[in-house]
CSV table of C-alpha atoms and ligand atoms in Angstrom, one decimal:
chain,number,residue,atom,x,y,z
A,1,UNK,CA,0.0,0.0,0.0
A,2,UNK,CA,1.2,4.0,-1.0
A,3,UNK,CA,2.0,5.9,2.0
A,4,UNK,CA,4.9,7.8,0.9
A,5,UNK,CA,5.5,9.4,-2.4
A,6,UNK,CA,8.0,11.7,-4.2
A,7,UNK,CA,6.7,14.3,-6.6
A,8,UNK,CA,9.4,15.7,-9.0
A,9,UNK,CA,8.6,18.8,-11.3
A,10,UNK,CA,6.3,20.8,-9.1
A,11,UNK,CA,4.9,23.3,-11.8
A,12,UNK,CA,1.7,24.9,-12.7
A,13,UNK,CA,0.7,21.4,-13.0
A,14,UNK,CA,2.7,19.3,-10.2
A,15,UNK,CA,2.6,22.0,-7.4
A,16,UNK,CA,-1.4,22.0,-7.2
A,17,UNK,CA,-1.2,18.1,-8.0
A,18,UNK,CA,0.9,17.4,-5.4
A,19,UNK,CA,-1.5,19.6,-2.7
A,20,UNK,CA,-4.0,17.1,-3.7
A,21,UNK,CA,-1.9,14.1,-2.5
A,22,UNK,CA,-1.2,15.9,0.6
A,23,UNK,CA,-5.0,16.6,0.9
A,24,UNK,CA,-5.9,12.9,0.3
A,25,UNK,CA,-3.2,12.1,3.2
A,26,UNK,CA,-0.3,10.9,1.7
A,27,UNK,CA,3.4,11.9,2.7
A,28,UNK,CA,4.7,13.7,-0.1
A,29,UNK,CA,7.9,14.9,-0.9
A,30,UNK,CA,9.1,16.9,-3.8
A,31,UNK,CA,11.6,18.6,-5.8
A,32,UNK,CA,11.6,21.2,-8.5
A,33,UNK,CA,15.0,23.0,-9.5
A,34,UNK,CA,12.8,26.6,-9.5
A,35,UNK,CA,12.6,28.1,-5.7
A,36,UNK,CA,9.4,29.4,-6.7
A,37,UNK,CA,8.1,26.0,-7.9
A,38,UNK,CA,9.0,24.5,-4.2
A,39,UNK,CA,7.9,27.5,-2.7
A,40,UNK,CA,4.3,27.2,-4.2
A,41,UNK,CA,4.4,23.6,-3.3
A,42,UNK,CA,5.7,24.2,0.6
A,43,UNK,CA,2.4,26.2,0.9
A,44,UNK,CA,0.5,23.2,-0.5
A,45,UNK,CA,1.8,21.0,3.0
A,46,UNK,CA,4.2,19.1,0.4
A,47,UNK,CA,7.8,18.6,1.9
A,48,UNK,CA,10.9,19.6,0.0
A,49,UNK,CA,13.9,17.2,-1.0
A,50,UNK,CA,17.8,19.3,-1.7
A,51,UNK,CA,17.8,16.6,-4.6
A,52,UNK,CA,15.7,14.1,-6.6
A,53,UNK,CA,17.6,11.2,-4.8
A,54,UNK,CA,16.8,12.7,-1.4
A,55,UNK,CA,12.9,13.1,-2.3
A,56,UNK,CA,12.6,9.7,-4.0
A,57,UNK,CA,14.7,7.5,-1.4
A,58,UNK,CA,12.8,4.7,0.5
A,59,UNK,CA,9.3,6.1,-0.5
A,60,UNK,CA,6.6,3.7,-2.0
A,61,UNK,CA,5.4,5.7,-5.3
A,62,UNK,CA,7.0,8.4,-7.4
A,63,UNK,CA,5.3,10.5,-10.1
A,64,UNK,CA,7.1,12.7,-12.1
A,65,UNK,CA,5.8,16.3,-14.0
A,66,UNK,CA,8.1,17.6,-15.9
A,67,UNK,CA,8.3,19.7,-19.4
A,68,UNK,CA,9.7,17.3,-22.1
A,69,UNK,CA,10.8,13.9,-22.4
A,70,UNK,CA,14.8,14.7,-22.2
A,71,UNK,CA,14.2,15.6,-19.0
A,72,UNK,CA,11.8,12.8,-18.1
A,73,UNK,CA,14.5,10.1,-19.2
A,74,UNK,CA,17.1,12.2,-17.1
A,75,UNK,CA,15.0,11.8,-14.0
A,76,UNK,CA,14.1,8.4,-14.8
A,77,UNK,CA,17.8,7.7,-15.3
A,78,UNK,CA,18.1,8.6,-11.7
A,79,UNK,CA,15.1,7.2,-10.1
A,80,UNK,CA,16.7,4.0,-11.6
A,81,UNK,CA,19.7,3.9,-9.3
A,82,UNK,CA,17.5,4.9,-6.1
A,83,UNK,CA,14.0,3.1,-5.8
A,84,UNK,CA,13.6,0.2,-4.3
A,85,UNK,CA,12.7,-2.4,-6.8
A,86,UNK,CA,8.6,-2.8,-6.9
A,87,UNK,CA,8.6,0.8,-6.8
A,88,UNK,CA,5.4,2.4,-8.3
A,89,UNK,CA,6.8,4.9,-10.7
A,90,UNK,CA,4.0,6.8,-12.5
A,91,UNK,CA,4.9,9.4,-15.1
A,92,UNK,CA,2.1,12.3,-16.0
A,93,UNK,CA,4.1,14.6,-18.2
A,94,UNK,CA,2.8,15.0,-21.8
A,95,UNK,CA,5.9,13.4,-24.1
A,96,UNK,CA,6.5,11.4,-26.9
A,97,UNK,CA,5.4,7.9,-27.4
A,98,UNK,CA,9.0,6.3,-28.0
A,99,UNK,CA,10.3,8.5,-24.8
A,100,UNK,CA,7.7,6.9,-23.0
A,101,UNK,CA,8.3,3.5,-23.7
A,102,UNK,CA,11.7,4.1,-23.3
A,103,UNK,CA,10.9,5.3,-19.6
A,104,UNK,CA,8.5,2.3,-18.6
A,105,UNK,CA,12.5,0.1,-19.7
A,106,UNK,CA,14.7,2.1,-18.0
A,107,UNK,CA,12.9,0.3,-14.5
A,108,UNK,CA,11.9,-2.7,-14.9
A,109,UNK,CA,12.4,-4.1,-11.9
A,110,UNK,CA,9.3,-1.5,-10.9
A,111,UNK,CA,5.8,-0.9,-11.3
A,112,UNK,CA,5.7,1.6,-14.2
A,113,UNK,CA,2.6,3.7,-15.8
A,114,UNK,CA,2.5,6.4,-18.1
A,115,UNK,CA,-0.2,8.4,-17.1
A,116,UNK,CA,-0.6,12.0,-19.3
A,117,UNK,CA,-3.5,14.3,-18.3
A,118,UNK,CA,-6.1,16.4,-19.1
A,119,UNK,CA,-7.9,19.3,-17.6
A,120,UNK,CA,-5.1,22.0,-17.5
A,121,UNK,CA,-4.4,23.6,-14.0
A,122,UNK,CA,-8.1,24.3,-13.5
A,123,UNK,CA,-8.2,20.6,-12.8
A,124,UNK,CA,-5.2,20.4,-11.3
A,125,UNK,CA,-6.5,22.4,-8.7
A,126,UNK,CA,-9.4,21.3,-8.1
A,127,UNK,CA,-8.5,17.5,-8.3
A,128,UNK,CA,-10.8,16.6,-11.6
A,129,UNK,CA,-7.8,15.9,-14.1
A,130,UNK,CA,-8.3,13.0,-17.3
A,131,UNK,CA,-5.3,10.3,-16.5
A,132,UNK,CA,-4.6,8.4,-19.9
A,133,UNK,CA,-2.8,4.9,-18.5
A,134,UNK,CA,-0.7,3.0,-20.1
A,135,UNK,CA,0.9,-0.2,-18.4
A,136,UNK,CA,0.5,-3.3,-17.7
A,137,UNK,CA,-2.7,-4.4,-15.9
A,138,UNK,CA,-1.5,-4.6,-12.6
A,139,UNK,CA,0.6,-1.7,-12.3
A,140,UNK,CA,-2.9,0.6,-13.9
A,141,UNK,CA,-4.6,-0.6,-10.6
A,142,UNK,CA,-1.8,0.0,-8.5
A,143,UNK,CA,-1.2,3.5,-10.2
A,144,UNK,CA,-5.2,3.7,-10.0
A,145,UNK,CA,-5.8,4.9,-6.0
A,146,UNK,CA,-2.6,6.7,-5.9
A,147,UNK,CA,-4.0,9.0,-9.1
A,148,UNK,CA,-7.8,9.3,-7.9
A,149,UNK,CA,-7.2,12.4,-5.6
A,150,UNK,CA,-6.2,14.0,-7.9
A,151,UNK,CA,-8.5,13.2,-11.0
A,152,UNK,CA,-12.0,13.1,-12.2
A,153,UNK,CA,-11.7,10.0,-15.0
A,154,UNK,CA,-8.7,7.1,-14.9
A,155,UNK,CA,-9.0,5.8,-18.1
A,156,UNK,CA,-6.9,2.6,-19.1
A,157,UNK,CA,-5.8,3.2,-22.9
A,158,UNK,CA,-3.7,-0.3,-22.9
A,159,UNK,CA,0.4,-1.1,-22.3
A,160,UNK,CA,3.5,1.2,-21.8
A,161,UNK,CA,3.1,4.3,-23.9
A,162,UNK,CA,-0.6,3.5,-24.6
A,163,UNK,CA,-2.0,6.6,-22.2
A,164,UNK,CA,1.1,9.0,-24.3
A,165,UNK,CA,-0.7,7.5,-27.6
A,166,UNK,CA,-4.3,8.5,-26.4
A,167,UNK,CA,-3.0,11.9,-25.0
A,168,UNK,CA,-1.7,12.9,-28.4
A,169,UNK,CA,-4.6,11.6,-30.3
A,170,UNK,CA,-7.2,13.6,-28.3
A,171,UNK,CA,-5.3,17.2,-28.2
A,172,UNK,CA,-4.2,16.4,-32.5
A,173,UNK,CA,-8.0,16.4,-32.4
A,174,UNK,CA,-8.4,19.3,-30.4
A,175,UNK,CA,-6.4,21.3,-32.2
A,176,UNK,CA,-8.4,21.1,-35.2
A,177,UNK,CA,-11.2,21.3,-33.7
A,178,UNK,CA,-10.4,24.3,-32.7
A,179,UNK,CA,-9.4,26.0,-35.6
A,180,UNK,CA,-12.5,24.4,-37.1
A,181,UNK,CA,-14.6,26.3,-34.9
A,182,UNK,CA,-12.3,29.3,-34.9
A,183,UNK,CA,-12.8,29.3,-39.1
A,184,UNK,CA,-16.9,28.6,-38.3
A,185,UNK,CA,-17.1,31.9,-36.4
A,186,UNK,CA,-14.8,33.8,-38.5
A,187,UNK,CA,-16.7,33.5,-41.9
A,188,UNK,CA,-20.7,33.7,-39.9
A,189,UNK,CA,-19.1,37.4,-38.5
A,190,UNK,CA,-18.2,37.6,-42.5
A,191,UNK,CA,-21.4,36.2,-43.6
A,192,UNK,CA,-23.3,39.1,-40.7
A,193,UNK,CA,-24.2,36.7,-38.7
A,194,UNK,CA,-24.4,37.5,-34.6
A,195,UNK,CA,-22.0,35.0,-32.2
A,196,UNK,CA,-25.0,34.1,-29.8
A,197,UNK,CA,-27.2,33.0,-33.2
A,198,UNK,CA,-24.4,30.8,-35.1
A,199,UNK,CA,-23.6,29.4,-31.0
A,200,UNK,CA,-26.8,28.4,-30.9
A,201,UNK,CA,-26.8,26.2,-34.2
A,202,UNK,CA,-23.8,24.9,-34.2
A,203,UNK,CA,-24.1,23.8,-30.1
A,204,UNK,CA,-27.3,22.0,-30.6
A,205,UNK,CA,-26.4,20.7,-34.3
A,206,UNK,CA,-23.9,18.8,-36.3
A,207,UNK,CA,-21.2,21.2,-35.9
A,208,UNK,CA,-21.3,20.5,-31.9
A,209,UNK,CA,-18.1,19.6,-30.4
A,210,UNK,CA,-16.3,21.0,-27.3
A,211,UNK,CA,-14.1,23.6,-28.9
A,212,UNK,CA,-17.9,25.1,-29.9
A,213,UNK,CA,-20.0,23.6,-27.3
A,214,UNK,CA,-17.6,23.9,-24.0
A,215,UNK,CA,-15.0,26.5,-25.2
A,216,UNK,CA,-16.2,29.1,-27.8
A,217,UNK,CA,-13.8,30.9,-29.2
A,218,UNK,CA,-16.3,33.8,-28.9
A,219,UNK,CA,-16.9,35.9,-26.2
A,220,UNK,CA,-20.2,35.4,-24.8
A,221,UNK,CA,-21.9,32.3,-25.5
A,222,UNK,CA,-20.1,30.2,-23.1
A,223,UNK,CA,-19.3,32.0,-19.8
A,224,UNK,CA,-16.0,29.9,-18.9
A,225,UNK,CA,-14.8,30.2,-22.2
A,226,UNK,CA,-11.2,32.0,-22.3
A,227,UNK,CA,-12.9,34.3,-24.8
A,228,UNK,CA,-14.3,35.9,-22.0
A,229,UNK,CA,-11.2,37.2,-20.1
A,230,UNK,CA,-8.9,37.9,-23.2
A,231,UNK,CA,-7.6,34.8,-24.1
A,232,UNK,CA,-5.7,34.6,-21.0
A,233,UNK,CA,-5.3,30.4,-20.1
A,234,UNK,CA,-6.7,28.3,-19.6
A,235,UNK,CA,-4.5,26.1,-22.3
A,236,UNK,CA,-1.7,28.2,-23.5
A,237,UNK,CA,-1.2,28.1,-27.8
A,238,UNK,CA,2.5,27.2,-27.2
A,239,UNK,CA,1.3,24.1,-25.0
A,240,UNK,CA,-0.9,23.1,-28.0
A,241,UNK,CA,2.2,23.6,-30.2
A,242,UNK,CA,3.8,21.2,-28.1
A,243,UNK,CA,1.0,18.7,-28.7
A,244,UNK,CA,0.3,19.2,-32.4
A,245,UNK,CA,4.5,18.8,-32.6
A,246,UNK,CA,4.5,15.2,-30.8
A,247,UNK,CA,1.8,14.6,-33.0
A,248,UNK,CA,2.7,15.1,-36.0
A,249,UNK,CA,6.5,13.5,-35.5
A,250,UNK,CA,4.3,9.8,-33.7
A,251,UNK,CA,2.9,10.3,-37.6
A,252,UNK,CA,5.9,10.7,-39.4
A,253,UNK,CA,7.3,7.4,-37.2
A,254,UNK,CA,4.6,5.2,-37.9
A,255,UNK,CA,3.5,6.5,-41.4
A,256,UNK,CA,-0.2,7.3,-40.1
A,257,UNK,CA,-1.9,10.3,-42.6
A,258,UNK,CA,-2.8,13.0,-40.7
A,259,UNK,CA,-3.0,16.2,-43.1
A,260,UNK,CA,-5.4,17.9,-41.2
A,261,UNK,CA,-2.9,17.6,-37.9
A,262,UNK,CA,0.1,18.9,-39.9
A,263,UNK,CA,-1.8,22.1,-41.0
A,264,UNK,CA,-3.2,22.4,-37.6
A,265,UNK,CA,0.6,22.2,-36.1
A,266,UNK,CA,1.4,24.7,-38.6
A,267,UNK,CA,-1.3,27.3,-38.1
A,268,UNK,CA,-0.2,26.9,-34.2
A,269,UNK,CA,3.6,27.5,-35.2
A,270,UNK,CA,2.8,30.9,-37.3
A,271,UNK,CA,0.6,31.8,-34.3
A,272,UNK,CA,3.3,31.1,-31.5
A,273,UNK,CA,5.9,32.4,-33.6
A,274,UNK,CA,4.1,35.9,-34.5
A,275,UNK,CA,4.4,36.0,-30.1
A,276,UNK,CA,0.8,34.8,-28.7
A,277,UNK,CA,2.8,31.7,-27.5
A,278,UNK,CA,1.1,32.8,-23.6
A,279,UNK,CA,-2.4,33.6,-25.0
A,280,UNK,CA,-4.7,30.8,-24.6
A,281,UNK,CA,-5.0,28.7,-27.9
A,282,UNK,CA,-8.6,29.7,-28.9
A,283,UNK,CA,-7.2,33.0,-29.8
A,284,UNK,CA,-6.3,31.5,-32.9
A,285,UNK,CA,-9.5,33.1,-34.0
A,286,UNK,CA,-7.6,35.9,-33.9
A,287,UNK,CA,-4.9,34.9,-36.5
A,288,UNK,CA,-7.1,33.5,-38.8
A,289,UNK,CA,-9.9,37.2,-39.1
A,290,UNK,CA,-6.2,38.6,-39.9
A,291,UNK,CA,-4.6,35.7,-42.3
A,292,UNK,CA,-5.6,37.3,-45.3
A,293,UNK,CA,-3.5,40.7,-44.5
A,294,UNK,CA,-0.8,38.4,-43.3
A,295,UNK,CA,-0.8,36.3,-46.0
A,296,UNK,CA,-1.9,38.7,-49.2
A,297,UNK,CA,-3.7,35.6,-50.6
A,298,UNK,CA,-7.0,34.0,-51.3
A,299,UNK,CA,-7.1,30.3,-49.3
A,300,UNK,CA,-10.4,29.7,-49.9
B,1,NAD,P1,5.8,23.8,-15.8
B,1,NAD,O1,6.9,24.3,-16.7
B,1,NAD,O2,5.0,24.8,-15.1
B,1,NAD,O3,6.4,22.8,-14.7
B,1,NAD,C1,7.5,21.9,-14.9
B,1,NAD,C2,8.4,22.0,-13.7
B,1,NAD,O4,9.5,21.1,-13.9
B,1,NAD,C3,9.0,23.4,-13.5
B,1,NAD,O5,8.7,23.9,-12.3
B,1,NAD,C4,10.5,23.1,-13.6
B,1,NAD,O6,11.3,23.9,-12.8
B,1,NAD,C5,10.6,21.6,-13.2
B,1,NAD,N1,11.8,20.9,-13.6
B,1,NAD,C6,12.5,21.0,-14.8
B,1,NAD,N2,13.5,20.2,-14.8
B,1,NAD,C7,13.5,19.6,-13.6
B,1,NAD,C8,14.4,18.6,-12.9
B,1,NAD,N3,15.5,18.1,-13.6
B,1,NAD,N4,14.1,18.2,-11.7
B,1,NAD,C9,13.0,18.7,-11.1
B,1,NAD,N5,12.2,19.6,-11.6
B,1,NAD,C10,12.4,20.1,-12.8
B,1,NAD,O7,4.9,22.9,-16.7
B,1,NAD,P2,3.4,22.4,-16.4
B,1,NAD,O8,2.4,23.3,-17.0
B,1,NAD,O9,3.3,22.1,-15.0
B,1,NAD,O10,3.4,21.1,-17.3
B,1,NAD,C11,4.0,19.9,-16.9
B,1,NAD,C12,3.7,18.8,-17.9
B,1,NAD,O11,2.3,18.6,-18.0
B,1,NAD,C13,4.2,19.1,-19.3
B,1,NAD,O12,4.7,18.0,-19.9
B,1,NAD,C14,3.0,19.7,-20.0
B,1,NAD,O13,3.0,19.5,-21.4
B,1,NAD,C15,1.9,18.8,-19.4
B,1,NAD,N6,0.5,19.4,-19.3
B,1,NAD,C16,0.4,20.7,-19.0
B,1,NAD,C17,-0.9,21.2,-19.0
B,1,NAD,C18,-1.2,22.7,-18.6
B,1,NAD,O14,-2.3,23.2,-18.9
B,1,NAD,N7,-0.2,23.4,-18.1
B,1,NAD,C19,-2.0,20.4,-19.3
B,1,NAD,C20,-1.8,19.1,-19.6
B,1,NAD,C21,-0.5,18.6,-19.6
């Protein structure tokens, strides 16, 4: 049974992740390199390790939360000469699919889940994240109580690098969707048409989806939405960047056709690259009313 468990990469994500644990009564101990990162967490009740080998020695579980899979392996590299063996070791950042697999080998003397997330730091805080597993049966039911404080759905996608798989599959399809929707509301503002009118058919007709439905890239219709507060986050564009990125290179690897996901990824890299990076990637509506004075051209 977990008792004890190092959390290493306390960001916007791991800090309020890690509070939950505390919450939920567990013993957690962390480590970020940023003081402000261990600060945020040392007001969560999580203790602070002076190294990764400090936080993750003798405990009974170890989930890591860090930015890219480089340093994922690193830590990994070093969890490797530390835990003791039956270890759970759970990792929840987003990476690549070959990264993660090539996590779950570095221990296999432990019990080791890939577990990527959904929900942003809105569920991070309040304890409602998506956990996409991938594992072997019995380490996705050990990983399983360890990850419900802090998660609304645990949802097994199949073996190591399965939940990675799933992760980039759903935000590949979010991305478009999004610039679907973005494209929807740009041409009815064209066409004269008033936001709360083309909401209301597209939310309650074929076009429905959550970009439209849960997230309108409108202000207005959907009082959540980031729309609402100027784009501010929510999901940040350079985050889906990220995303659309490992998506399009696990489709270049295993020769899957995803046109739609490449010109997504593109659209994403004009808009981080022209500096909205930070804005929350729904203002892609944005970019696209302007693409024609960007672009001098006719794309229709
Ligand atoms: P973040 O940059 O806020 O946090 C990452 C933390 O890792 C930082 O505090 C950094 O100092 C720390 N770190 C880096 N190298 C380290 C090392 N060697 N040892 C210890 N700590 C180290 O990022 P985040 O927003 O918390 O995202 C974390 C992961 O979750 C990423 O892979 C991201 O793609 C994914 N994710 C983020 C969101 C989101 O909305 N922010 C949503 C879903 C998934």
């Amino acid at each position: 049974m977990v008792r004890s468990i190092a959390f290493i990469g306390l960001g916007n994500m791991g800090a309020p992740m890690a509070g939950n644990l505390v919450k939920a009564g567990y013993t957690v101990t962390g480590f970020d390199v940023a003081p402000a990162a261990r600060q945020n967490a040392t007001d969560r009740g999580v203790l602070i390790a002076d190294s990764i080998e400090a936080a993750a020695d003798g405990v009974d579980a170890v989930i890591t939360m860090l930015p890219n899979a480089a340093l994922v392996l690193e830590v990994w590299i070093r969890l490797a000469a530390i835990v003791r063996p039956g270890t759970l070791v759970i990792d929840s950042s987003t990476i690549d699919v070959e990264g993660a697999r090539a996590a779950h080998r570095l221990l296999p003397g432990c019990v080791t889940v890939d577990a990527p997330v959904s929900g942003g730091t809105g569920g991070a805080e309040a304890g409602t994240l998506s956990f996409m597993l991938g594992g072997d049966i019995g380490a996705i039911d050990a990983a399983r109580p360890v990850l419900e404080p802090m998660g609304g759905r645990i949802i097994p996608c199949g073996t190591a690098g399965a939940g990675q798989a799933a992760k980039l599959c759903n935000n590949m399809l979010l991305g478009i969707s999004m610039i679907g929707a973005a494209e929807a509301f740009v041409l009815g503002e064209k066409l004269g048409l008033e936001h709360q009118a083309l909401f209301d058919v597209l939310s309650t007709s074929s076009g429905q989806c959550w970009s439209v439905n849960s997230y309108c890239p409108v202000p207005g219709p959907v009082s959540t939405s980031p729309a609402n507060r100027d784009y501010v986050p929510g999901f940040a564009s350079a985050l889906m960047l990220k995303d659309l990125r490992l998506a399009s290179q696990a489709a270049t690897d295993c020769t899957a056709a995803t046109p739609l996901g490449a010109h997504a990824r593109r659209l994403y890299e004009d808009f981080v690259v022209s500096g909205e990076g930070h804005r929350d990637f729904s203002a892609i509506i944005a970019f696209l009313r302007d693409y024609h004075a960007m672009h001098g051209e006719q794309t229709a």
